[in-house]
Amino acid sequence: MLRSMMERLGSVIITLLLASIVSFVILRAVPGDPARTVVGPLASDDAVAAVRQQLGLDDPLPVQYWNYITQFLSGDWGYSYSNGADVATVIAARMPATLELAFFAFLIAVIAALVIATVASYRRGVFGIVSKLLAIIGLGTPPFWLGLMLIIVFSLGLGLLPGPSGRLAGFLEPPPQITGFYTIDALFAGDFTAFSDALARLILPACALAVVPGAFLVRLLVANQSEVMQAPFVTVVRAKGVSRWITHLRHVVHNALLPTIGSAGVILATLITGSVMVETIYDWPGIGSTLVNGIQRQDFAVVQAFILLSAFLYVLANLAADLLLELVDPRLRVRAGGVRA
Amino acid sequence: MNAEQLALDIQHLKISYGPVEVIRGVDIQVQPGEKIGIVGESGSGKSTVALGVMGLLAEGGRITDGSISIAGKPVNYEDEKRLNAMRGKDVSLVFQDPLSSLDPVKSIGNQIAEAIRWHNPRMSRREIRDRAIQLLTAVGVPDPAGKLSQYPHEYSGGMRQRVLIAIAIANDPAVLIADEPTTALDVTTQAQVMELLDSLVERLGIAVVLVTHDIGVVAEFCDRVLVMYSGRVVEQVRVEDIFDRAAHPYTAALLDSLPSRAAEAHGELKWIPGSPPPMTDVPPGCAFAPRCHWAVEECSVQPAARVIDAQKLHTAECHRAEEVQAASRQAGGEKEAAHA
């Protein structure tokens, strides 16, 4: 037990270290000069050189990396070259918006995928073909295009939902921060106007973000379910007199769901990459849109912190998935209290 | 024979998968408490008959002709609701591979309870639990109360097969269909499981249809044997008669290829030359004719139905049944002479 925990921790650290090195090198291999961004286009070359010197951009890469990573670990995530803001502060302020969006997208993706995949593999025939088509289209649809389409149809066309203008209407006060989720905080504060507005503004971006992971899950769940349906134990359950639908819900879905937990990391990755585009389109004040600005301005510190954070979350998601699987899969469950006779 | 009394009455059953007819007119009658064995090589259709009776044919399979009655009641295979009420109550199934026949993520207690609850919706949790413990005790699982919360992977192969038997007898069915119940088990466990099954069905008066390729198991366990070939029952015979009164050349050939008998009789392992015809292209007449050294011209025109004994318990589909039987007798007699 202790040994496997240590092994896991070791692989987590190695993964994060590699992610930091790769992202550090790639960022600096991109053409352009952040010193120029800092001093502005009209400054002299000498001024640029001086800033380069000051920022340590002339040091060899390993030295730069060492300086960066030691500062990062001590909590100093650097500051933005473009506006001087402290990166850690910016990310802390913008994180809740992204988390709320990703959380709702995740919920939508999981629930929709479960329903579609279960009905598709139970009914097969037309349903199976339609679900397969939906999954292929969903996986191939760029979230930013879908985001725009949703705005055009539901906001501009039907006027059902608010347009792309952030998390809350301008005239509403954000609820006092407890979880950082506007919807939940508004409920805590008993502010139903803010709650319904925050929820209405979440729906479109969350749906746009949910499509890729949702389609991925549909494919995975349909494949898993049709495999489990072939298992002899399904025939045995049916031979007890249990109807086909109940057998499917109780045994097939349960067995098909377990291996899906292992893909939590992939789901998270689609949510992170998707959030970058979706947030930009919906003017969502999260870290995804911060990243887009950071890349455009060669804000090393911002981009680097985003990448490291994403890597950390990815590793965390995989770790959590492993632990969850051990909890819910009896075959992996570590028995407490030693051997049972 | 009165159809009302039969535990299982299959009349002229035909089953097709898509356009291919795999069961080509099968009649099986099983008395209450009787144990019959269906033997035949893989592809002969013996498992298909078993699944057909359960109404659990794989996708694409359907009953195209004939009728099936269980415990005197004709079964309507179009009526899913009635089928669900019948499965596990009037007829139950013990499946081939105990390793994959239990849901790996549900506890044993849960899986036994499922079989009880479905047919006894009024039973309380407590009563269901007591019944489950009683069933596990009946099939000889030690410490049944403690084992209820365990999962299939914590059970050995033999114990899992006992659990499956417990599930199958949960509602005292009239008929229990066992499809290769011991094939995946080692020989010792196999013997124990068959012994257990034997004593249980004897006590509860359950009729058993044992589907197997193992004539040895049939000879020890069953009252009557049905030999299947290419989707037809080619011979049915009382188990005590099979070794020296076999009237169909295929039965005789199957017996000849048993390792122990073959060694005794000829000193070397005999096999049946050729292979069964593909079900897409079964020849007219007797399907075994192309491989049969008894075959005469009319065999490839139409099969013959011969009743060998007065009680109609021994039938064979062979034009030369009497001659084949005489040869079997002689072979049996020779052996006895050799023993003496």
XYZ file of C-alpha atoms in Angstrom:
681
model
C 0.000 0.000 0.000
C 2.679 2.475 1.107
C 4.925 1.326 -1.709
C 2.276 1.883 -4.381
C 1.558 5.326 -2.954
C 5.246 6.223 -3.136
C 5.467 4.952 -6.703
C 2.466 7.031 -7.667
C 3.889 10.145 -6.033
C 7.163 9.604 -7.856
C 5.460 9.370 -11.231
C 3.397 12.481 -10.452
C 6.530 14.502 -9.713
C 8.297 13.267 -12.843
C 5.253 14.099 -14.997
C 5.036 17.619 -13.617
C 8.788 18.185 -14.004
C 8.711 17.074 -17.638
C 5.664 19.238 -18.347
C 7.409 22.261 -16.889
C 10.597 21.687 -18.887
C 8.805 21.084 -22.197
C 6.516 24.086 -21.830
C 9.436 26.295 -20.734
C 11.535 25.402 -23.762
C 8.696 25.655 -26.285
C 7.583 29.038 -25.019
C 11.061 30.444 -25.407
C 11.521 28.897 -28.829
C 8.620 30.993 -30.149
C 9.925 33.998 -32.116
C 9.439 37.445 -30.615
C 10.855 39.383 -27.703
C 8.903 39.958 -24.490
C 11.302 42.793 -23.575
C 9.969 44.689 -26.574
C 6.424 44.206 -25.224
C 7.439 45.634 -21.881
C 9.104 48.809 -23.175
C 6.759 49.364 -26.107
C 7.326 49.617 -29.850
C 8.847 53.119 -29.762
C 11.645 52.453 -27.264
C 15.272 52.318 -28.363
C 17.210 49.088 -28.820
C 19.356 49.986 -25.836
C 16.296 50.215 -23.630
C 15.162 46.804 -24.866
C 18.591 45.360 -24.141
C 18.539 46.836 -20.668
C 15.156 45.283 -19.937
C 16.331 41.956 -21.343
C 19.248 42.124 -18.953
C 16.985 43.048 -16.071
C 14.494 40.233 -16.743
C 17.300 37.706 -17.035
C 16.327 36.881 -20.627
C 19.985 36.820 -21.665
C 20.886 34.097 -19.177
C 21.335 30.549 -20.498
C 18.020 28.607 -20.599
C 18.894 26.166 -17.783
C 19.647 29.114 -15.498
C 16.394 30.808 -16.471
C 14.532 27.566 -15.853
C 16.141 27.055 -12.475
C 15.320 30.589 -11.397
C 11.753 30.255 -12.600
C 11.019 26.897 -11.021
C 12.495 27.794 -7.621
C 10.473 30.994 -7.565
C 7.362 29.127 -8.726
C 7.674 26.594 -5.923
C 8.098 29.348 -3.350
C 4.803 30.844 -4.482
C 6.216 33.620 -6.661
C 4.653 32.935 -10.043
C 6.088 36.045 -11.651
C 4.224 38.969 -13.116
C 2.674 39.768 -16.441
C 5.036 41.515 -18.864
C 2.112 43.340 -20.450
C 0.339 44.847 -17.458
C 2.546 44.119 -14.477
C -0.107 42.129 -12.609
C 0.975 39.376 -10.261
C 0.263 36.074 -12.062
C -0.731 34.136 -8.944
C -3.256 36.824 -8.038
C -4.700 36.927 -11.537
C -5.104 33.168 -11.705
C -6.596 32.944 -8.229
C -9.124 35.631 -9.175
C -10.067 34.032 -12.504
C -9.944 30.365 -11.547
C -13.450 30.106 -10.015
C -15.097 31.298 -13.248
C -13.329 28.577 -15.236
C -14.015 25.934 -12.609
C -17.723 26.769 -12.548
C -17.959 26.630 -16.331
C -15.993 23.370 -16.520
C -18.005 21.811 -13.711
C -21.333 22.490 -15.403
C -19.972 21.367 -18.760
C -18.790 18.168 -17.100
C -22.214 17.542 -15.561
C -23.969 18.107 -18.868
C -21.494 15.898 -20.727
C -21.772 12.993 -18.272
C -25.552 13.036 -17.956
C -26.209 13.485 -21.678
C -23.637 10.832 -22.608
C -25.081 8.328 -20.136
C -28.608 8.781 -21.437
C -27.659 8.728 -25.124
C -25.238 5.805 -24.830
C -27.609 3.710 -22.716
C -30.599 4.207 -24.995
C -28.417 3.681 -28.067
C -26.963 0.376 -26.918
C -30.276 -0.835 -25.504
C -32.332 -0.070 -28.608
C -29.536 -0.382 -31.171
C -30.904 -0.133 -34.739
C -31.676 3.454 -35.653
C -30.768 4.789 -32.201
C -27.358 3.167 -32.415
C -26.621 4.693 -35.793
C -27.858 8.149 -34.759
C -25.785 8.096 -31.584
C -22.703 7.049 -33.515
C -23.231 9.873 -35.981
C -23.777 12.356 -33.160
C -20.593 11.202 -31.474
C -18.512 11.561 -34.633
C -19.957 14.990 -35.404
C -19.519 16.050 -31.786
C -15.883 14.985 -31.672
C -15.168 16.835 -34.900
C -16.974 20.056 -34.062
C -14.700 22.900 -32.937
C -16.114 24.343 -29.678
C -15.675 27.941 -30.862
C -17.827 27.347 -33.938
C -20.474 25.580 -31.882
C -20.294 28.419 -29.343
C -21.019 30.945 -32.070
C -23.866 28.843 -33.463
C -25.474 28.521 -30.042
C -25.320 32.295 -29.612
C -26.832 32.881 -33.052
C -29.687 30.412 -32.485
C -30.592 30.727 -28.808
C -29.553 34.272 -28.015
C -29.809 36.358 -31.194
C -32.422 34.224 -32.968
C -34.822 32.903 -30.326
C -33.837 35.358 -27.581
C -34.189 32.595 -25.005
C -30.850 33.058 -23.286
C -28.541 36.019 -22.638
C -25.744 36.796 -25.100
C -22.026 36.380 -24.583
C -21.279 38.946 -21.900
C -19.653 37.310 -18.926
C -20.959 35.570 -15.849
C -23.534 38.084 -14.589
C -25.555 41.016 -15.928
C -23.768 44.324 -15.397
C -26.393 45.697 -13.057
C -26.214 42.716 -10.683
C -23.803 42.476 -7.769
C -21.856 39.196 -7.622
C -22.898 37.228 -4.519
C -20.478 37.164 -1.569
C -17.771 34.630 -2.373
C -17.958 31.289 -0.587
C -17.256 28.655 -3.229
C -16.479 31.051 -6.077
C -19.340 29.525 -8.105
C -21.811 32.352 -8.755
C -24.752 29.953 -8.970
C -24.005 28.244 -5.670
C -22.954 31.418 -3.846
C -26.133 33.135 -5.014
C -28.168 30.278 -3.572
C -26.292 30.548 -0.282
C -27.007 34.270 -0.210
C -30.654 33.637 -1.089
C -30.322 35.892 -4.109
C -32.502 34.160 -6.690
C -32.249 36.925 -9.260
C -28.479 36.517 -9.355
C -28.856 32.733 -9.358
C -31.154 32.583 -12.357
C -29.098 35.135 -14.263
C -25.824 33.314 -13.523
C -27.403 30.000 -14.505
C -28.863 31.398 -17.730
C -25.467 32.777 -18.691
C -23.806 29.442 -17.928
C -26.005 27.296 -20.131
C -24.720 28.205 -23.592
C -20.976 28.193 -22.846
C -21.330 25.044 -20.738
C -23.142 23.266 -23.597
C -20.524 24.399 -26.111
C -17.807 23.120 -23.805
C -19.635 19.850 -23.066
C -19.892 18.657 -26.663
C -16.380 17.245 -27.148
C -16.082 15.390 -23.827
C -19.732 14.334 -24.173
C -19.171 12.838 -27.611
C -16.030 11.126 -26.359
C -17.993 9.599 -23.472
C -20.832 8.448 -25.751
C -18.398 6.514 -27.894
C -16.659 4.996 -24.903
C -19.900 4.041 -23.156
C -21.522 2.566 -26.258
C -18.423 0.453 -26.910
C -18.250 -0.687 -23.270
C -21.947 -1.473 -23.073
C -22.059 -3.520 -26.242
C -19.077 -5.484 -24.952
C -20.690 -6.144 -21.565
C -23.952 -7.164 -23.280
C -22.123 -10.156 -24.767
C -21.017 -11.424 -21.359
C -22.539 -14.731 -20.196
C -23.629 -13.204 -16.880
C -26.147 -11.061 -18.747
C -27.810 -14.252 -20.015
C -27.748 -15.651 -16.493
C -29.443 -12.532 -15.112
C -32.059 -12.739 -17.859
C -32.569 -16.432 -17.024
C -33.596 -15.346 -13.511
C -36.559 -13.610 -15.128
C -35.212 -10.048 -14.920
C -36.482 -7.942 -17.837
C -34.084 -6.795 -20.516
C -34.301 -3.104 -19.562
C -33.699 -3.676 -15.841
C -30.844 -6.060 -16.664
C -29.371 -3.373 -18.869
C -29.645 -0.629 -16.251
C -28.548 -2.690 -13.301
C -25.800 -4.840 -14.768
C -24.713 -3.631 -18.199
C -24.507 0.092 -17.386
C -22.812 -0.535 -14.048
C -20.119 -2.705 -15.642
C -19.676 -0.340 -18.579
C -19.321 2.682 -16.321
C -16.339 1.449 -14.323
C -13.688 1.568 -17.077
C -14.951 5.035 -18.017
C -13.662 6.455 -14.738
C -10.144 5.802 -15.973
C -10.583 8.376 -18.741
C -11.120 11.261 -16.288
C -7.763 12.738 -17.312
C -8.709 12.834 -20.990
C -12.065 14.433 -20.163
C -10.328 17.091 -18.112
C -7.902 17.780 -20.949
C -10.776 18.344 -23.400
C -12.376 20.683 -20.867
C -9.182 22.718 -20.433
C -8.461 23.104 -24.137
C -12.124 23.754 -24.862
C -12.406 26.396 -22.150
C -9.700 28.496 -23.784
C -11.834 28.985 -26.905
C -15.258 28.992 -25.295
C -14.250 31.598 -22.719
C -12.890 33.874 -25.403
C -16.153 33.740 -27.329
C -18.441 34.196 -24.338
C -16.285 36.900 -22.773
C -16.016 34.616 -19.770
C -13.634 36.034 -17.146
C -11.776 32.756 -16.559
C -8.183 31.655 -16.999
C -8.810 30.367 -20.526
C -9.294 33.857 -21.894
C -6.330 35.062 -19.786
C -4.218 32.480 -21.566
C -5.227 33.726 -24.997
C -4.179 37.255 -24.059
C -0.990 35.920 -22.480
C 0.011 34.062 -25.631
C -0.641 37.063 -27.847
C 1.564 39.266 -25.641
C 4.270 36.663 -25.020
C 3.533 36.788 -21.338
C 5.809 33.894 -20.381
C 4.828 33.865 -16.730
C 1.067 33.750 -17.439
C 1.266 31.002 -20.052
C 3.752 28.989 -18.062
C 1.637 29.112 -14.930
C -1.429 28.032 -16.951
C 0.396 25.068 -18.421
C 1.810 23.948 -15.093
C -1.553 24.291 -13.449
C -3.199 22.268 -16.214
C -0.569 19.570 -15.899
C -1.104 19.511 -12.162
C -4.874 19.216 -12.563
C -4.435 16.463 -15.163
C -2.220 14.446 -12.861
C -4.598 15.076 -9.986
C -7.576 13.906 -12.067
C -5.813 10.671 -12.969
C -4.857 10.076 -9.378
C -8.400 10.741 -8.211
C -9.728 8.396 -10.897
C -7.433 5.609 -9.705
C -8.509 6.064 -6.115
C -12.181 6.239 -7.090
C -11.885 3.039 -9.129
C -10.406 1.256 -6.132
C -13.384 2.426 -4.131
C -16.154 1.450 -6.536
C -14.733 -1.655 -8.227
C -14.907 -4.618 -5.855
C -12.144 -6.358 -7.793
C -9.712 -3.562 -6.980
C -10.974 -2.813 -3.518
C -8.275 -3.221 -0.930
C -9.852 -5.148 1.861
C -9.641 -3.523 5.243
C -9.073 -5.794 8.207
C -6.931 -8.351 6.408
C -8.071 -11.620 4.845
C -11.650 -12.722 5.165
C -12.106 -16.471 5.274
C -47.939 -39.979 -22.810
C -50.085 -37.236 -21.397
C -48.756 -33.808 -22.313
C -50.219 -32.314 -19.131
C -47.823 -34.276 -16.973
C -44.636 -33.529 -18.857
C -42.136 -31.165 -17.245
C -40.903 -30.155 -20.673
C -42.515 -30.924 -23.999
C -40.769 -29.768 -27.153
C -42.681 -30.532 -30.344
C -41.106 -30.290 -33.751
C -38.964 -27.280 -32.790
C -37.242 -25.338 -35.536
C -34.862 -22.454 -34.855
C -33.192 -20.211 -37.408
C -30.435 -17.662 -37.195
C -31.209 -15.270 -39.992
C -31.856 -17.445 -43.043
C -29.996 -20.441 -41.646
C -32.007 -23.171 -39.975
C -29.905 -24.581 -37.140
C -32.531 -26.660 -35.336
C -34.404 -28.725 -37.890
C -37.376 -30.254 -36.139
C -36.574 -31.498 -32.654
C -38.931 -33.377 -30.307
C -37.985 -33.750 -26.659
C -40.252 -34.974 -23.862
C -39.064 -34.858 -20.266
C -41.034 -36.374 -17.383
C -41.120 -34.549 -14.039
C -37.956 -35.338 -12.121
C -36.390 -37.044 -15.120
C -32.805 -36.289 -16.031
C -32.002 -36.283 -19.710
C -28.709 -35.588 -21.401
C -28.274 -33.961 -24.781
C -24.963 -34.868 -26.354
C -23.383 -33.998 -29.649
C -20.346 -32.239 -31.021
C -20.060 -28.452 -31.094
C -22.400 -26.991 -33.673
C -24.921 -29.802 -33.362
C -27.403 -27.319 -31.899
C -27.618 -28.647 -28.346
C -26.937 -25.260 -26.714
C -29.313 -23.561 -29.134
C -32.136 -25.826 -27.968
C -31.311 -24.894 -24.365
C -31.340 -21.153 -25.065
C -34.412 -21.547 -27.262
C -36.365 -23.074 -24.382
C -35.299 -20.149 -22.166
C -36.332 -17.703 -24.883
C -32.829 -16.261 -24.738
C -31.511 -16.934 -28.238
C -28.690 -14.653 -29.358
C -29.635 -11.747 -31.576
C -30.991 -12.874 -34.941
C -32.160 -16.219 -33.618
C -35.855 -17.087 -33.610
C -38.185 -20.027 -33.260
C -39.737 -20.587 -36.672
C -41.863 -23.647 -36.000
C -42.989 -26.076 -33.342
C -44.164 -25.592 -29.790
C -42.720 -25.768 -26.293
C -44.669 -26.469 -23.108
C -43.177 -26.176 -19.663
C -44.931 -27.837 -16.724
C -47.954 -28.384 -18.939
C -48.230 -24.723 -19.954
C -47.533 -23.832 -23.590
C -45.014 -21.002 -23.841
C -45.668 -17.981 -26.027
C -42.266 -16.657 -27.029
C -43.678 -13.383 -28.304
C -44.940 -12.346 -24.868
C -41.914 -10.905 -23.042
C -43.853 -10.268 -19.860
C -44.991 -13.866 -19.526
C -41.516 -15.047 -20.506
C -39.945 -13.016 -17.698
C -42.435 -14.533 -15.256
C -41.547 -17.999 -16.557
C -37.757 -17.634 -16.580
C -36.217 -18.523 -13.260
C -39.588 -19.736 -11.969
C -40.728 -22.606 -14.205
C -37.451 -23.157 -15.975
C -33.979 -22.071 -14.960
C -30.511 -22.163 -16.437
C -27.069 -23.139 -15.181
C -24.565 -21.787 -17.593
C -21.285 -23.028 -19.046
C -18.574 -20.944 -17.503
C -18.906 -20.134 -13.808
C -16.085 -17.599 -14.162
C -18.061 -15.294 -16.429
C -21.593 -16.254 -15.411
C -21.710 -13.961 -12.391
C -21.691 -10.174 -12.517
C -18.197 -9.227 -11.271
C -19.321 -5.982 -9.628
C -22.336 -7.212 -7.645
C -22.097 -9.143 -4.412
C -23.102 -12.815 -4.348
C -25.959 -12.038 -1.951
C -27.246 -9.375 -4.327
C -27.199 -11.779 -7.260
C -29.026 -14.526 -5.389
C -31.539 -12.050 -3.989
C -32.265 -10.845 -7.514
C -33.470 -14.324 -8.476
C -35.734 -14.530 -5.413
C -37.108 -10.987 -5.346
C -38.142 -10.903 -8.978
C -40.635 -13.738 -8.485
C -41.600 -12.895 -4.893
C -42.141 -9.123 -4.847
C -43.907 -9.326 -1.487
C -40.956 -10.845 0.368
C -39.186 -8.616 2.897
C -35.427 -8.018 2.793
C -35.036 -10.160 5.867
C -36.945 -13.071 4.291
C -34.958 -12.775 1.073
C -31.718 -12.800 3.015
C -32.803 -15.865 4.997
C -33.789 -17.631 1.782
C -30.430 -16.761 0.194
C -28.565 -18.181 3.184
C -30.771 -21.283 3.046
C -29.956 -21.710 -0.667
C -26.211 -21.287 -0.144
C -26.381 -23.845 2.656
C -28.242 -26.237 0.355
C -25.494 -26.037 -2.269
C -22.793 -26.563 0.342
C -21.145 -23.156 0.525
C -19.454 -22.917 3.936
C -20.261 -19.882 6.147
C -23.122 -18.733 3.887
C -24.117 -15.689 5.972
C -20.592 -14.300 5.823
C -20.221 -15.098 2.130
C -23.271 -13.096 1.028
C -21.368 -9.834 1.012
C -18.456 -11.241 -0.987
C -17.888 -10.810 -4.706
C -17.467 -13.481 -7.396
C -13.687 -13.002 -7.633
C -13.412 -14.034 -3.990
C -15.007 -17.423 -4.813
C -13.321 -20.441 -6.401
C -14.645 -21.855 -9.680
C -16.444 -24.722 -7.958
C -18.012 -22.367 -5.398
C -19.216 -20.049 -8.160
C -20.878 -22.968 -9.920
C -22.583 -23.834 -6.631
C -23.851 -20.244 -6.422
C -25.226 -20.562 -9.952
C -26.987 -23.767 -8.967
C -28.398 -21.994 -5.896
C -29.744 -19.260 -8.197
C -31.221 -21.869 -10.536
C -33.125 -23.725 -7.797
C -34.198 -20.550 -5.964
C -37.827 -20.827 -7.085
C -38.186 -24.625 -7.311
C -38.476 -24.740 -11.103
C -40.070 -27.644 -12.939
C -37.110 -27.835 -15.317
C -33.460 -26.977 -14.870
C -31.356 -26.623 -17.990
C -27.645 -27.111 -17.393
C -25.488 -26.110 -20.336
C -22.050 -27.698 -19.959
C -22.160 -26.997 -16.222
C -18.840 -28.610 -15.407
C -16.744 -28.103 -18.523
C -14.667 -25.286 -17.022
C -14.011 -27.118 -13.758
C -11.285 -29.583 -12.863
C -12.259 -33.249 -12.643
C -12.598 -33.476 -8.854
C -14.720 -30.335 -8.607
C -16.698 -31.554 -11.599
C -17.632 -34.741 -9.759
C -18.604 -32.810 -6.622
C -20.773 -30.362 -8.523
C -22.552 -33.151 -10.433
C -23.139 -35.042 -7.205
C -24.598 -31.932 -5.610
C -26.837 -31.248 -8.596
C -27.961 -34.870 -8.561
C -28.955 -34.875 -4.902
C -30.704 -31.488 -5.175
C -32.866 -32.308 -8.183
C -33.671 -35.701 -6.699
C -34.872 -34.054 -3.483
C -36.745 -31.208 -5.141
C -38.136 -33.299 -8.012
C -36.708 -30.986 -10.667
C -36.394 -32.322 -14.202
C -32.950 -31.716 -15.674
C -31.823 -31.210 -19.242
C -28.064 -31.611 -19.199
C -26.375 -30.298 -22.310
C -22.857 -31.622 -22.669
C -20.337 -33.128 -25.024
C -19.198 -35.493 -22.294
C -20.916 -38.890 -22.609
C -19.167 -40.012 -19.440
C -20.985 -37.364 -17.363
C -24.273 -38.259 -19.042
C -23.827 -41.952 -18.344
C -23.359 -41.302 -14.642
C -25.991 -38.639 -14.153
C -28.841 -39.071 -16.630
C -31.783 -41.407 -17.107
C -31.993 -40.900 -20.851
C -29.699 -39.651 -23.598
C -30.536 -37.659 -26.713
C -27.869 -37.581 -29.370
C -27.941 -34.526 -31.615
C -26.351 -34.138 -35.001
C -26.699 -31.155 -37.344
C -29.778 -29.750 -35.645
C -31.696 -33.019 -35.215
C -32.054 -35.619 -32.503
C -30.715 -38.722 -34.255
C -31.200 -41.124 -31.375
C -32.750 -41.194 -27.952
C -32.031 -44.083 -25.689
C -32.130 -45.052 -22.037
C -28.738 -44.529 -20.488
C -28.324 -48.202 -19.541
C -28.785 -49.144 -23.186
C -26.485 -46.626 -24.803
C -23.311 -48.662 -24.676
C -24.539 -51.928 -26.138
C -27.811 -51.024 -27.859
C -26.865 -47.919 -29.812
C -28.996 -48.019 -32.949
C -27.638 -45.010 -34.835
C -24.215 -45.206 -36.476
C -23.361 -41.703 -35.152
C -24.035 -42.777 -31.560
C -21.982 -45.893 -32.107
C -19.159 -43.846 -33.606
C -19.270 -41.343 -30.723
C -18.988 -44.190 -28.238
C -16.176 -45.763 -30.216
C -14.216 -42.547 -30.023
C -14.355 -42.421 -26.209
C -10.723 -42.756 -25.142
C -11.228 -45.559 -22.606
C -13.555 -47.642 -24.805
C -11.450 -47.097 -27.863
C -8.344 -48.277 -26.076
C -10.139 -51.356 -24.798
C -11.622 -52.334 -28.090
C -8.962 -51.467 -30.613
C -5.864 -50.408 -28.750
C -5.886 -47.052 -30.462
C -7.975 -43.897 -30.470
C -10.698 -43.933 -33.087
C -12.207 -40.856 -34.600
C -15.069 -40.107 -36.952
C -13.676 -39.205 -40.373
C -14.928 -36.017 -42.001
C -16.791 -33.202 -40.268
C -20.453 -32.229 -39.839
C -21.962 -30.402 -42.826
C -22.189 -26.610 -42.548
C -25.687 -25.604 -41.432
C -26.044 -23.526 -44.588
C -25.735 -26.678 -46.663
C -27.211 -29.685 -44.912
C -27.675 -32.555 -47.395
C -31.179 -33.960 -47.917
C -31.883 -37.146 -46.084
C -29.670 -38.099 -43.166
C -27.080 -35.406 -42.396
C -24.648 -38.030 -41.154
C -24.869 -40.145 -44.313
C -21.744 -38.688 -46.009
C -19.624 -39.775 -43.026
C -21.420 -43.043 -42.361
C -20.029 -46.447 -43.422
C -23.485 -47.970 -42.973
C -25.016 -45.552 -45.457
C -27.145 -46.924 -48.282
C -28.684 -45.116 -51.218
C -31.954 -44.144 -49.545
C -30.090 -42.466 -46.665
C -29.336 -39.486 -48.868
C -32.996 -39.291 -49.954
C -34.795 -39.083 -46.633
C -34.080 -39.921 -42.982
C -35.984 -42.750 -41.344
C -37.721 -42.610 -37.983
C -37.454 -45.968 -36.195
C -38.907 -46.839 -32.846
C -36.766 -49.518 -31.298
C -38.635 -50.485 -28.157
C -42.277 -50.878 -27.201
C -42.402 -47.914 -24.758
C -41.142 -45.533 -27.458
C -38.212 -44.630 -25.204
C -35.655 -45.724 -27.733
C -35.830 -44.125 -31.176
C -33.265 -43.766 -33.905
C -33.241 -41.954 -37.233
C -31.613 -44.640 -39.310
C -32.705 -46.951 -42.086
C -30.452 -49.675 -40.785
C -31.092 -49.123 -37.073
C -31.691 -52.829 -36.419
C -28.439 -53.893 -38.057
C -26.464 -51.168 -36.276
C -27.977 -52.222 -32.983
C -27.087 -55.829 -33.621
C -23.485 -54.768 -34.293
C -23.438 -52.710 -31.082
C -24.670 -55.737 -29.164
C -22.015 -57.879 -30.644
C -19.296 -55.325 -29.810
C -20.651 -55.078 -26.251
C -20.823 -58.863 -26.004
C -17.268 -59.247 -27.279
C -16.049 -56.865 -24.636
C -17.836 -58.729 -21.925
C -16.313 -61.918 -23.209
C -12.888 -60.298 -23.150
C -13.483 -59.242 -19.547
C -14.548 -62.718 -18.485
